[in-house]
PDB file of C-alpha atoms in Angstrom:
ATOM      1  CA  UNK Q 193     229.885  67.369  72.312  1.00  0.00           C
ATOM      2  CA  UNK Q 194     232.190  69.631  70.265  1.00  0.00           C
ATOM      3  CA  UNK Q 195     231.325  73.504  71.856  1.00  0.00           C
ATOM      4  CA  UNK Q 196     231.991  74.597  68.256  1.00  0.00           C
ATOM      5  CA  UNK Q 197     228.615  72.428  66.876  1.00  0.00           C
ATOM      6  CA  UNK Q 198     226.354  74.130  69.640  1.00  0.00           C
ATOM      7  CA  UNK Q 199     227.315  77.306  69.093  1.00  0.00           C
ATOM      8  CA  UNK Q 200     227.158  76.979  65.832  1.00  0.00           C
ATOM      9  CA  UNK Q 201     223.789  75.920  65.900  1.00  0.00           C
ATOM     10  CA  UNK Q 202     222.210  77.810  69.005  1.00  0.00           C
ATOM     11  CA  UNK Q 203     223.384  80.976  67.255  1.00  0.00           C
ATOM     12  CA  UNK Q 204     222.612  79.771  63.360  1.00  0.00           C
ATOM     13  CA  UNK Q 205     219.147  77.710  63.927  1.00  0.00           C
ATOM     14  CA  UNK Q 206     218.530  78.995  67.649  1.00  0.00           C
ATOM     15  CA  UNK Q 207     218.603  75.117  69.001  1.00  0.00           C
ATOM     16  CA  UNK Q 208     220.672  72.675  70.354  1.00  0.00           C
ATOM     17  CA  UNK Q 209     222.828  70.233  67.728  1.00  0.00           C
ATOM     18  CA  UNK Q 210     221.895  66.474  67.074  1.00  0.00           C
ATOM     19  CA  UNK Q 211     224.402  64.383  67.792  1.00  0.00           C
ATOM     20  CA  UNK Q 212     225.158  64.149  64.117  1.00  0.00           C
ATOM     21  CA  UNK Q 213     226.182  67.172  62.852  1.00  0.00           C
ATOM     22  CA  UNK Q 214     228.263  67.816  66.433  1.00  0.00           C
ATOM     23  CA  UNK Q 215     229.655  63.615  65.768  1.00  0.00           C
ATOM     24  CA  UNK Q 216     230.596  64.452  61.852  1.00  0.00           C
ATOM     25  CA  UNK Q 217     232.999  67.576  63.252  1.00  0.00           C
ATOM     26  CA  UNK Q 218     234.383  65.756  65.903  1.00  0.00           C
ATOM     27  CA  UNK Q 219     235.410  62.677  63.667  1.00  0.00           C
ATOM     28  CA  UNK Q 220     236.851  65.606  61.012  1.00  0.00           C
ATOM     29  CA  UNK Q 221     234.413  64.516  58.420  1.00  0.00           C
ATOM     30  CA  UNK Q 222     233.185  68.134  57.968  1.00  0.00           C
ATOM     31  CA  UNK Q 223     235.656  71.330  58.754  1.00  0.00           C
ATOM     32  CA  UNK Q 224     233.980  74.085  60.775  1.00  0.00           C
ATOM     33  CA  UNK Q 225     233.480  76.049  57.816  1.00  0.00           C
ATOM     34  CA  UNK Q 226     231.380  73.463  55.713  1.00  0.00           C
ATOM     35  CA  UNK Q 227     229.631  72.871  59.072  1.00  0.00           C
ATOM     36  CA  UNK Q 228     228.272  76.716  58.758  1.00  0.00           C
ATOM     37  CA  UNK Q 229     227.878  76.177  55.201  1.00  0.00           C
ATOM     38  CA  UNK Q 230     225.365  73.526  55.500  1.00  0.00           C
ATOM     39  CA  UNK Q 231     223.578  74.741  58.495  1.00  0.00           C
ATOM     40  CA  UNK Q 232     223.368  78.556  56.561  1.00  0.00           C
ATOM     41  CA  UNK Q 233     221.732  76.893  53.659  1.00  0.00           C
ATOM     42  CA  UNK Q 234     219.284  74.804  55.319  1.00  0.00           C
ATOM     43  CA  UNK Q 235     215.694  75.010  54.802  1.00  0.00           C
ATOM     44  CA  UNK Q 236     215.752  75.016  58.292  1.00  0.00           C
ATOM     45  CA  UNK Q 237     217.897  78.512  58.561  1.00  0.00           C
ATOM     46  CA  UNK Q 238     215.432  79.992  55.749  1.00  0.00           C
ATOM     47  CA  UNK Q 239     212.024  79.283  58.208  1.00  0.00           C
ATOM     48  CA  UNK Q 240     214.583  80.984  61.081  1.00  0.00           C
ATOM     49  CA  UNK Q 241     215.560  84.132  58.502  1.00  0.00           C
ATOM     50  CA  UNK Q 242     211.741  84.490  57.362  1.00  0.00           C
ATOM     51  CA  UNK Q 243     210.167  84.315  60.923  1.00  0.00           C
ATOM     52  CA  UNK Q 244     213.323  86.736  61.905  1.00  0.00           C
ATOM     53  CA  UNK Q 245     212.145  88.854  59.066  1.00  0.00           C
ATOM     54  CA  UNK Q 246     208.828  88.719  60.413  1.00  0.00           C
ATOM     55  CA  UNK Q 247     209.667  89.980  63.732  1.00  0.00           C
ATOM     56  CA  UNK Q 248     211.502  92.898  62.021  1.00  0.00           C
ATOM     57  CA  UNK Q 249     208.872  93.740  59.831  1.00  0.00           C
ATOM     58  CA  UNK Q 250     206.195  93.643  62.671  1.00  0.00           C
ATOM     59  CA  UNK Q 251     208.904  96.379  64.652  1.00  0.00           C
ATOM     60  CA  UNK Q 252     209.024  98.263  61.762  1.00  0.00           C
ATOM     61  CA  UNK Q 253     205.275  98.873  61.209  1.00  0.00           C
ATOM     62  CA  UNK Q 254     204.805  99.638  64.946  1.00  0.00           C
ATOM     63  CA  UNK Q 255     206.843 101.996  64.842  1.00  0.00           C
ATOM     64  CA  UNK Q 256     204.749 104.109  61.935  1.00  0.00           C
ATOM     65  CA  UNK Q 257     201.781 102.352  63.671  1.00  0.00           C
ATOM     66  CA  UNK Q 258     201.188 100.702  60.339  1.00  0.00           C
ATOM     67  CA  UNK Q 259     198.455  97.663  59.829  1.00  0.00           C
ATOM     68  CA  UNK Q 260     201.011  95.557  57.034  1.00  0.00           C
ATOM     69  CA  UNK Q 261     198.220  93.493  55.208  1.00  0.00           C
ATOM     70  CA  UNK Q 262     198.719  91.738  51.739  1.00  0.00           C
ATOM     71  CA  UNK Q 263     202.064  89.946  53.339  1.00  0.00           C
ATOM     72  CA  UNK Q 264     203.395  87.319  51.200  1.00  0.00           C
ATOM     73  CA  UNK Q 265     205.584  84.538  51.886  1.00  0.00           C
ATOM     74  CA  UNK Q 266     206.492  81.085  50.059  1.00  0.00           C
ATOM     75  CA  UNK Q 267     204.892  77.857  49.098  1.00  0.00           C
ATOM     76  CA  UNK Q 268     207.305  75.995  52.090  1.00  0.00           C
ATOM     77  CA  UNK Q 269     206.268  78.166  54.726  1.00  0.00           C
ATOM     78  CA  UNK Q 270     203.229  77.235  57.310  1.00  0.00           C
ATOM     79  CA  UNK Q 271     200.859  79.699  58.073  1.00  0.00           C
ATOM     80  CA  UNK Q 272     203.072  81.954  61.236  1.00  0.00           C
ATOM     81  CA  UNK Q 273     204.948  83.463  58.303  1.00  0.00           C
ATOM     82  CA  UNK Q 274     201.976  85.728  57.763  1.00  0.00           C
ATOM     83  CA  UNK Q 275     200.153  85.316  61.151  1.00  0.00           C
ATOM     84  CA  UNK Q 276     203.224  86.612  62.768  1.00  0.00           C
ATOM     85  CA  UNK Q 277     204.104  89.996  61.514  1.00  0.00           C
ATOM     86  CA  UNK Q 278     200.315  90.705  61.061  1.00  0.00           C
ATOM     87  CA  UNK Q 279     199.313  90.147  64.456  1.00  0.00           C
ATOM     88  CA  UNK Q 280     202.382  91.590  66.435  1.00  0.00           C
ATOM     89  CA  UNK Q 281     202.491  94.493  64.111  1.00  0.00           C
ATOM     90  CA  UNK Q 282     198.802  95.912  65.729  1.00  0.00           C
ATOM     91  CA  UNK Q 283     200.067  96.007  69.449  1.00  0.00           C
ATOM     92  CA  UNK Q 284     200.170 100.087  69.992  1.00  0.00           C
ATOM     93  CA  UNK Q 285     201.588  99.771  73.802  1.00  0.00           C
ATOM     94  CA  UNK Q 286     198.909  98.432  75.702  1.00  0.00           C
ATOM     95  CA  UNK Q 287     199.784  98.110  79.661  1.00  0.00           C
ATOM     96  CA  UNK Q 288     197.664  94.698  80.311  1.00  0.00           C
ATOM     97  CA  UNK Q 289     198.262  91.761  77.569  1.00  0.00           C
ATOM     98  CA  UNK Q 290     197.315  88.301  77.908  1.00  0.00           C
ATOM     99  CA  UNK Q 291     197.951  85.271  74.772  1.00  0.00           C
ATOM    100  CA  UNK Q 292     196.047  82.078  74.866  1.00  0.00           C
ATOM    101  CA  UNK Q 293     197.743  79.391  73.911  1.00  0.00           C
ATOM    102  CA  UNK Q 294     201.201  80.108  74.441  1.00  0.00           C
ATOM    103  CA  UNK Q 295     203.171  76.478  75.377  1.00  0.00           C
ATOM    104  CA  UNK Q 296     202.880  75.392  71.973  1.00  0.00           C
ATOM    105  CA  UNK Q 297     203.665  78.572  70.452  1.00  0.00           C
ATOM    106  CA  UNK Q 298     206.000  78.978  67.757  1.00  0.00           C
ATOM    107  CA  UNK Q 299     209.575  80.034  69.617  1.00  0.00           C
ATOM    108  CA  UNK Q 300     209.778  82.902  67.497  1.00  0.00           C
ATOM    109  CA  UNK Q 301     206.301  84.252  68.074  1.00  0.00           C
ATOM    110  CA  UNK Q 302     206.986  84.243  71.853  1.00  0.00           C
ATOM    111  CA  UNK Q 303     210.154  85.607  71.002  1.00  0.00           C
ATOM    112  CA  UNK Q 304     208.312  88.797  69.622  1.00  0.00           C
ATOM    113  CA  UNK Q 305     205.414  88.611  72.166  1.00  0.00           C
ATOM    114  CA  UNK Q 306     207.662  89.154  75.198  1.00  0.00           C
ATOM    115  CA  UNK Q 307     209.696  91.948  73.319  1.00  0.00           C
ATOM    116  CA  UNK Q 308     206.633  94.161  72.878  1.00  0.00           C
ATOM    117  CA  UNK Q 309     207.568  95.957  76.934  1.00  0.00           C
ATOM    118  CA  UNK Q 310     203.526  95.314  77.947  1.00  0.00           C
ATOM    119  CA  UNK Q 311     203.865  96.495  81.549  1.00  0.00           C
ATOM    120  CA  UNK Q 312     201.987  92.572  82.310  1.00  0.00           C
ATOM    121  CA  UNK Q 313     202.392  90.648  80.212  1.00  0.00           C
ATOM    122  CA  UNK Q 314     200.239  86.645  80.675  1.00  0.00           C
ATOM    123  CA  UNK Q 315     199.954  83.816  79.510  1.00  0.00           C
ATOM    124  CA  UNK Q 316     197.630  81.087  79.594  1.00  0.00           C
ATOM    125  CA  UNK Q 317     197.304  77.526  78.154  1.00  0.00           C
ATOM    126  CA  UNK Q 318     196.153  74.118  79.717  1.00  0.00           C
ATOM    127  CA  UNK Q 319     199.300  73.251  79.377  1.00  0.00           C
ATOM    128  CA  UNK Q 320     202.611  74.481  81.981  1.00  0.00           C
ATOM    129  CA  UNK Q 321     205.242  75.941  80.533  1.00  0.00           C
ATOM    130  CA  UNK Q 322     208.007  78.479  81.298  1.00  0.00           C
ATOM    131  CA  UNK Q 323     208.537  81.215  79.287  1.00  0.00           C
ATOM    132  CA  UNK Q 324     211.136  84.265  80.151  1.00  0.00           C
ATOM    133  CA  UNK Q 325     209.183  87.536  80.318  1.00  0.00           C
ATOM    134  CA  UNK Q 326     205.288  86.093  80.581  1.00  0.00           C
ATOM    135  CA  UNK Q 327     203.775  85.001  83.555  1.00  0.00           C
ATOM    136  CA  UNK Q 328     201.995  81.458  82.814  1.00  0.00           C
ATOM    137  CA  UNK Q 329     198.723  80.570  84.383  1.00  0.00           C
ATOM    138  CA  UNK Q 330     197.187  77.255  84.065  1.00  0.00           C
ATOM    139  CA  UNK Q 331     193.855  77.624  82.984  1.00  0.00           C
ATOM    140  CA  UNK Q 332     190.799  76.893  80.704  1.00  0.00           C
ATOM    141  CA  UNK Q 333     190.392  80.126  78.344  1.00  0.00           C
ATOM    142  CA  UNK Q 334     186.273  79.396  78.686  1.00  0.00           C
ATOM    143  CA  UNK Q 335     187.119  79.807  82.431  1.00  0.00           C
ATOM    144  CA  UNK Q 336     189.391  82.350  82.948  1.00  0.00           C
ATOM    145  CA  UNK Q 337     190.588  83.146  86.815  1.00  0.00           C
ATOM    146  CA  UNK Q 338     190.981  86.874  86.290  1.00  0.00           C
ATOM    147  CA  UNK Q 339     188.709  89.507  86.932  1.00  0.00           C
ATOM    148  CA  UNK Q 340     186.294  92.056  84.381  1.00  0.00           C
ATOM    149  CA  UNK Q 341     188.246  93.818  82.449  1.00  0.00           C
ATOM    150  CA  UNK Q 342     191.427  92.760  83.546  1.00  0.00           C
ATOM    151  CA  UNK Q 343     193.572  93.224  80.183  1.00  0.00           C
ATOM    152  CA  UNK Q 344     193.348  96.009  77.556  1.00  0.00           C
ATOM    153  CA  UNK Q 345     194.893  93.838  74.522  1.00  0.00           C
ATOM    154  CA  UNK Q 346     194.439  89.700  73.790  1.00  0.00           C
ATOM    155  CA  UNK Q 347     196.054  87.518  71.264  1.00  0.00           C
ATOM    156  CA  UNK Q 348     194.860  84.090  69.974  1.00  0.00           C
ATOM    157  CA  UNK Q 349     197.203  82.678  67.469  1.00  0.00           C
ATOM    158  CA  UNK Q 350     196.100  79.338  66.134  1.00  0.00           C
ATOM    159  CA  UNK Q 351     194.302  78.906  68.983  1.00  0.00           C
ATOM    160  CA  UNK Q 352     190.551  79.197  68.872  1.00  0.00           C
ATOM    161  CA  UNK Q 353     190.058  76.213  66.679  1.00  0.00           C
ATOM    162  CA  UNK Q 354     191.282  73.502  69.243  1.00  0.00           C
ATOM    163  CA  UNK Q 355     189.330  74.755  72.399  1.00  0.00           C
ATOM    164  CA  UNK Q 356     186.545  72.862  73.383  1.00  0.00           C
ATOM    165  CA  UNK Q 357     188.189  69.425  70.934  1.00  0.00           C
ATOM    166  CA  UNK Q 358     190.294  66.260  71.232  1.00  0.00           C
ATOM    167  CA  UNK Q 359     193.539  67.828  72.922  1.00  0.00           C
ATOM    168  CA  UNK Q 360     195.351  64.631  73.362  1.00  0.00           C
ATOM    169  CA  UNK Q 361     197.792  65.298  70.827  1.00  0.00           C
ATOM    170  CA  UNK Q 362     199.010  68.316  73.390  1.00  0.00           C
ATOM    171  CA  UNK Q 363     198.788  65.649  75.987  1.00  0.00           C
ATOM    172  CA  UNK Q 364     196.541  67.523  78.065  1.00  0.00           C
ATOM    173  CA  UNK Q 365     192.995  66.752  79.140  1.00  0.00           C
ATOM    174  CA  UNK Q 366     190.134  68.912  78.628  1.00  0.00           C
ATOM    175  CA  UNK Q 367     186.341  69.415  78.828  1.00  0.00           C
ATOM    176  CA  UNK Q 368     184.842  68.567  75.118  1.00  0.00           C
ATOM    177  CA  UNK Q 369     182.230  70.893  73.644  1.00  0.00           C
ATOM    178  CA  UNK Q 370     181.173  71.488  70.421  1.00  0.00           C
ATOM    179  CA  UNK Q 371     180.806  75.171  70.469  1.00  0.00           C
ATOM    180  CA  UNK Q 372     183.955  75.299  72.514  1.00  0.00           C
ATOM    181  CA  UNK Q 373     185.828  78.132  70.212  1.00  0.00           C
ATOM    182  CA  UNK Q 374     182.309  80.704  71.049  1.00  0.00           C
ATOM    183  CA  UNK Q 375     182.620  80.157  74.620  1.00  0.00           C
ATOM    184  CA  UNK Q 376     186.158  81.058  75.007  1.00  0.00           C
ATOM    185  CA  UNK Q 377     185.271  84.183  72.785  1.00  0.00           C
ATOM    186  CA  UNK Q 378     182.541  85.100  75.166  1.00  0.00           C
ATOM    187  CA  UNK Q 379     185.206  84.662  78.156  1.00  0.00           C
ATOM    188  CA  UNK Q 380     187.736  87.200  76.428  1.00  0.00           C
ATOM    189  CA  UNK Q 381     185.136  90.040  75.678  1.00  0.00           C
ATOM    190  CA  UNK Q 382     184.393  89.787  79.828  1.00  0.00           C
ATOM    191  CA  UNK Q 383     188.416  89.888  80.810  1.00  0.00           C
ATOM    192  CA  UNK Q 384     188.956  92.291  78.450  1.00  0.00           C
ATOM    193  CA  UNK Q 385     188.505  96.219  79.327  1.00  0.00           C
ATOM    194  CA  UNK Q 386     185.623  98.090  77.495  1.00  0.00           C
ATOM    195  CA  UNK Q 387     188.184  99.723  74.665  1.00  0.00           C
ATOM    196  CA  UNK Q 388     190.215  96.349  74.817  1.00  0.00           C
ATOM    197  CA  UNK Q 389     191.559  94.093  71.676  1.00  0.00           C
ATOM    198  CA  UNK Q 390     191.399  90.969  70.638  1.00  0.00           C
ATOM    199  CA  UNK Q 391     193.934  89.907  67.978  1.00  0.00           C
ATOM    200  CA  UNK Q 392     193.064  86.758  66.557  1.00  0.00           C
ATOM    201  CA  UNK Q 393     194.124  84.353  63.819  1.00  0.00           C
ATOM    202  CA  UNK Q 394     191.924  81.175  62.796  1.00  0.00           C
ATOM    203  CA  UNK Q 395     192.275  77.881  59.610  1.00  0.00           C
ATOM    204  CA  UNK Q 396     189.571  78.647  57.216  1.00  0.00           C
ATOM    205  CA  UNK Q 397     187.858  77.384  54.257  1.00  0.00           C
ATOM    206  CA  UNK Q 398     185.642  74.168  53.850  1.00  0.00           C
ATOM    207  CA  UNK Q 399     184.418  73.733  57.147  1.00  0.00           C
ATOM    208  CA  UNK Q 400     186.255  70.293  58.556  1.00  0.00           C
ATOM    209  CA  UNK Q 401     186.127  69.095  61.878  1.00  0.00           C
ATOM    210  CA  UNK Q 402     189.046  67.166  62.351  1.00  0.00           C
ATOM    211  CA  UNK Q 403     188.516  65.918  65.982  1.00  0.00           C
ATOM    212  CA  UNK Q 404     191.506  68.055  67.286  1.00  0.00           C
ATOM    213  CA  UNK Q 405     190.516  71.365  65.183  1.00  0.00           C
ATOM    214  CA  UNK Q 406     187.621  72.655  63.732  1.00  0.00           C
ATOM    215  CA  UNK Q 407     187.967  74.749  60.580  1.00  0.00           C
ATOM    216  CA  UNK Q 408     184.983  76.943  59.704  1.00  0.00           C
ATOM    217  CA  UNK Q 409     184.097  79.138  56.902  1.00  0.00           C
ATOM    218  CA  UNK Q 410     185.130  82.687  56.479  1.00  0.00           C
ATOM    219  CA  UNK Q 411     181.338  83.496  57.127  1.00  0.00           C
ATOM    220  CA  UNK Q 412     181.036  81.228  59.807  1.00  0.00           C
ATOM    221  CA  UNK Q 413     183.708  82.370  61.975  1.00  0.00           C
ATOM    222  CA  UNK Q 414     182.719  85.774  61.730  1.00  0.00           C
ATOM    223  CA  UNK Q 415     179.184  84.852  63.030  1.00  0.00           C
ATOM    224  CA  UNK Q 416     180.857  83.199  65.676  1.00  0.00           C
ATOM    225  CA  UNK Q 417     182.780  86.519  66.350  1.00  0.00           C
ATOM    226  CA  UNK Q 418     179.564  88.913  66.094  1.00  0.00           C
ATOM    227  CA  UNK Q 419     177.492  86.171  68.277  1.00  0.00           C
ATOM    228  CA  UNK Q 420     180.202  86.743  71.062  1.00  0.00           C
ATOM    229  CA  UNK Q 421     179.567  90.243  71.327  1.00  0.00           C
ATOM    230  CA  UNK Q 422     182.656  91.423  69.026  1.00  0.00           C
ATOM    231  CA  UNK Q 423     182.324  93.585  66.312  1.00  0.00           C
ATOM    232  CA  UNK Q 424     185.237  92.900  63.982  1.00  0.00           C
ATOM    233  CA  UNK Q 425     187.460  95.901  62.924  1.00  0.00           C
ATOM    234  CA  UNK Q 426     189.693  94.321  60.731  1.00  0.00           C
ATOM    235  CA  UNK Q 427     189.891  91.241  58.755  1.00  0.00           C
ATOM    236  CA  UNK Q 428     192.065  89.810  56.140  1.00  0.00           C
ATOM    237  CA  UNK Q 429     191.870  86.508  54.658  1.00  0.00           C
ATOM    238  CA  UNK Q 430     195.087  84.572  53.096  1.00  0.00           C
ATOM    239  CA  UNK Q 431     195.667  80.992  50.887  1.00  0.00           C
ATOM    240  CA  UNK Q 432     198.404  78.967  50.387  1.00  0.00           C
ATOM    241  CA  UNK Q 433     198.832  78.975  46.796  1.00  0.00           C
ATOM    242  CA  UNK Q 434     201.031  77.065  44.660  1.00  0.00           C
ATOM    243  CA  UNK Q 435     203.460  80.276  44.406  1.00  0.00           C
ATOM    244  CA  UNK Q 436     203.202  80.952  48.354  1.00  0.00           C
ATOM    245  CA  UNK Q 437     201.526  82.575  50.642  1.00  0.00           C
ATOM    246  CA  UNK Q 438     198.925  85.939  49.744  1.00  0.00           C
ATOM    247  CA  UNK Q 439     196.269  87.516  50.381  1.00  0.00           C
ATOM    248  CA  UNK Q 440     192.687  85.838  49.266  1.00  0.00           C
ATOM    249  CA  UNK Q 441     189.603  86.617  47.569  1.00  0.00           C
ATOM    250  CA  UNK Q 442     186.472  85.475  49.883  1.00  0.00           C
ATOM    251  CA  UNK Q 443     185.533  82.888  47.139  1.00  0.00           C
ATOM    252  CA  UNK Q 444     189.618  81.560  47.296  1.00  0.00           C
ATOM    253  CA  UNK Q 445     189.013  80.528  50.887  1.00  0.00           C
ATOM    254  CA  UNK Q 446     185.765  79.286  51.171  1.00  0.00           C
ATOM    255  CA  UNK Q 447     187.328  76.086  49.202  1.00  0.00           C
ATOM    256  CA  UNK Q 448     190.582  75.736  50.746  1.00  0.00           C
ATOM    257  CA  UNK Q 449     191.214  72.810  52.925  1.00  0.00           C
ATOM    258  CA  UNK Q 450     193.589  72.331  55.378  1.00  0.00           C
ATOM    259  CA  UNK Q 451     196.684  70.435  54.302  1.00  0.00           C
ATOM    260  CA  UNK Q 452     199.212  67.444  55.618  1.00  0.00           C
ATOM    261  CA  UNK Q 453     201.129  69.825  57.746  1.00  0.00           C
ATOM    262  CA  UNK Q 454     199.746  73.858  56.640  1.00  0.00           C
ATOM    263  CA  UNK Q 455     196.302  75.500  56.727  1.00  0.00           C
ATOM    264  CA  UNK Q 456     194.941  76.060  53.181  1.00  0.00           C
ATOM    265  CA  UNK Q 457     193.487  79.548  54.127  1.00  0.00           C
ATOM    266  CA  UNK Q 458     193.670  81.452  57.488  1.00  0.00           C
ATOM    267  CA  UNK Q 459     191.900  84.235  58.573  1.00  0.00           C
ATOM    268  CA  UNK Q 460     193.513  87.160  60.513  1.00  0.00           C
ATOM    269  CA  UNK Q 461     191.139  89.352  62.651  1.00  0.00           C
ATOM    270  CA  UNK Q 462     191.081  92.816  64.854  1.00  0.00           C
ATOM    271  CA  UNK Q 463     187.781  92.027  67.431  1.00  0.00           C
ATOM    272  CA  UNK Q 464     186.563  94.675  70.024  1.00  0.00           C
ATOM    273  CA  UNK Q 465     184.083  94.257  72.307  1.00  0.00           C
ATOM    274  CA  UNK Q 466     180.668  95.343  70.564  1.00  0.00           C
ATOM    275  CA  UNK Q 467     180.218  98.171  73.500  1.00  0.00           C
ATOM    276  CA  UNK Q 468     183.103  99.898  71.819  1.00  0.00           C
ATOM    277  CA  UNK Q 469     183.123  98.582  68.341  1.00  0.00           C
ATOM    278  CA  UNK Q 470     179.838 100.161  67.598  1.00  0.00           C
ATOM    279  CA  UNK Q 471     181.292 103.647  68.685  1.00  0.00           C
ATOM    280  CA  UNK Q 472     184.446 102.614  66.168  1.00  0.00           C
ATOM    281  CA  UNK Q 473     181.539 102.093  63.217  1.00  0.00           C
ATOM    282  CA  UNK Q 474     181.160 105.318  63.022  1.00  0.00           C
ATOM    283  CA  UNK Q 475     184.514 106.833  63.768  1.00  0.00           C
ATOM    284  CA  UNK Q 476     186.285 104.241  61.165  1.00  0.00           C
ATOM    285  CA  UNK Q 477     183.662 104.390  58.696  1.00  0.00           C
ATOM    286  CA  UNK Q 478     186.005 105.151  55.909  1.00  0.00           C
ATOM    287  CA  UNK Q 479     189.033 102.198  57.124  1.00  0.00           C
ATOM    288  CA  UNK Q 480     189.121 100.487  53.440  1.00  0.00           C
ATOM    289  CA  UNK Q 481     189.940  96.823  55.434  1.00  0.00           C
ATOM    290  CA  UNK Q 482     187.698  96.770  58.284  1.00  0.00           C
ATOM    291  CA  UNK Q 483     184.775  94.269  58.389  1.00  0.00           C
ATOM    292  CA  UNK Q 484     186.137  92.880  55.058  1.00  0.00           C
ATOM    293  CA  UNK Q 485     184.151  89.448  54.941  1.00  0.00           C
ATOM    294  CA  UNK Q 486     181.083  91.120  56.636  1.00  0.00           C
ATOM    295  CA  UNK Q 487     180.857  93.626  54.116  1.00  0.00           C
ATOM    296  CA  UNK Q 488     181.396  91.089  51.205  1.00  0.00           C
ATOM    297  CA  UNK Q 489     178.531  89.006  52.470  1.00  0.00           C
ATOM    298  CA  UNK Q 490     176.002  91.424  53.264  1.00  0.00           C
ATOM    299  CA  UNK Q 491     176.218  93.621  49.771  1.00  0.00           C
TER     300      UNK Q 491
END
């Protein structure tokens, strides 16, 4: 393989080559310069620049511990384009950090994840897989082998809505339940410490189980939230539109439905443990965003 073509692409697209590109340079169909050219301008270099964008905006607002909401991104884009700055943006330098479902985490997410410093930083999935910087444990998230209060900060990207379903398509093997997504919730408030975090991102709009996932309602997951024992902090709600990605009305995602290969709506949430959260009522009474969809369904 020409050692031009994989740099070229581990440095440009972050992966190795297919034999194509690396065969077209070797037989002098392309020059090295059109090879850049073409890899530069693929749609596959602008999902790298906007998740790399993403990173860099989510290091930015740390830094002025900001909470970026109404993100935007375009109509190509899955939903990480929004979950990804908004979630990595809230870490403020918690010691103990654990992420559920890492092993089929977007590379660039994991990417950010391990460059937050958390002291311990773990991961856990059902699935084994090695990641520089996180220390992988094999285990069910409704079963967690760690002790109370072991973490002070949790994330669950695109996670919740596959525990307890069909996981064959990740070609692992689990223990079906319906309410599969609550009991994993209820596991995380008892790891995590009594001021901990959750950090959680979810599909939403017409509920749809789709044997692998189960999408619920805006209203819906936050009872599933509050039944848990979280009270929920912060919550924003976003729809892929036919001009991209923004931020949604509650009305907007109630109808969404999940597309061929996108969500229609997600739902991005800060949780704490209601112990804590109900002490945060009162000192956060005046946050504009916090307890967004609760408030808009209880006026």
């Amino acid at each position: 393989m020409d050692d031009f073509a994989q740099r070229a692409c581990r440095l440009i697209l972050r992966r190795e080559p297919d034999e194509d590109a690396a065969g077209r340079l070797e037989r002098g169909e392309v020059s090295r310069a059109r090879l850049v050219r073409e890899l530069v301008e693929s749609r596959e270099f602008e999902r790298v620049e906007l998740l790399d964008d993403g990173l860099a905006r989510a290091r930015s607002e740390r830094l002025k511990q900001g909470r970026p909401r109404e993100l935007l991104a375009p109509a190509w884009a899955d939903e990480r384009a929004v979950e990804i700055p908004w979630a990595l943006a809230r870490y403020r330098g918690e010691r103990r950090v654990l992420d559920v479902g890492y092993a089929f985490a977007e590379p660039a997410y994991l990417e950010g994840l391990t460059a937050l410093g958390a002291g311990e930083l773990v991961g856990v999935d059902l699935a084994e897989a090695e990641v520089r910087g996180l220390r992988s444990v094999v285990a069910d998230v409704r079963e967690l082998p760690f002790e109370r209060r072991s973490f002070d900060l949790a994330f669950c990207i695109s996670t919740l809505e596959h525990i307890g379903r069909d996981n064959a398509v990740y070609s692992v093997d689990t223990t079906r339940e319906e309410e599969g997504d609550a009991a994993a919730l209820r596991e995380l408030r008892r790891v995590l410490g009594q001021d901990g975090r959750l950090l959680v991102s979810v599909p939403t709009g017409e509920r749809d189980d789709q044997g692998w996932q189960l999408q619920r309602t805006p209203e819906d997951w936050i009872a599933v939230f509050e039944g848990a024992g979280f009270v929920v902090y912060e919550d924003e709600l976003y729809v892929h539109a036919p001009d991209g990605w923004r931020t949604a009305t509650l009305d907007e995602a109630r109808s969404a439905r999940y597309g061929e290969h996108t969500a229609g709506a997600v739902l991005l949430a800060e949780l704490h443990p209601s112990s804590a959260g109900e002490k945060l009522r009162l000192a956060v009474r005046d946050v504009r965003h916090r307890g967004e969809i609760r408030r808009s369904t209880s006026a």
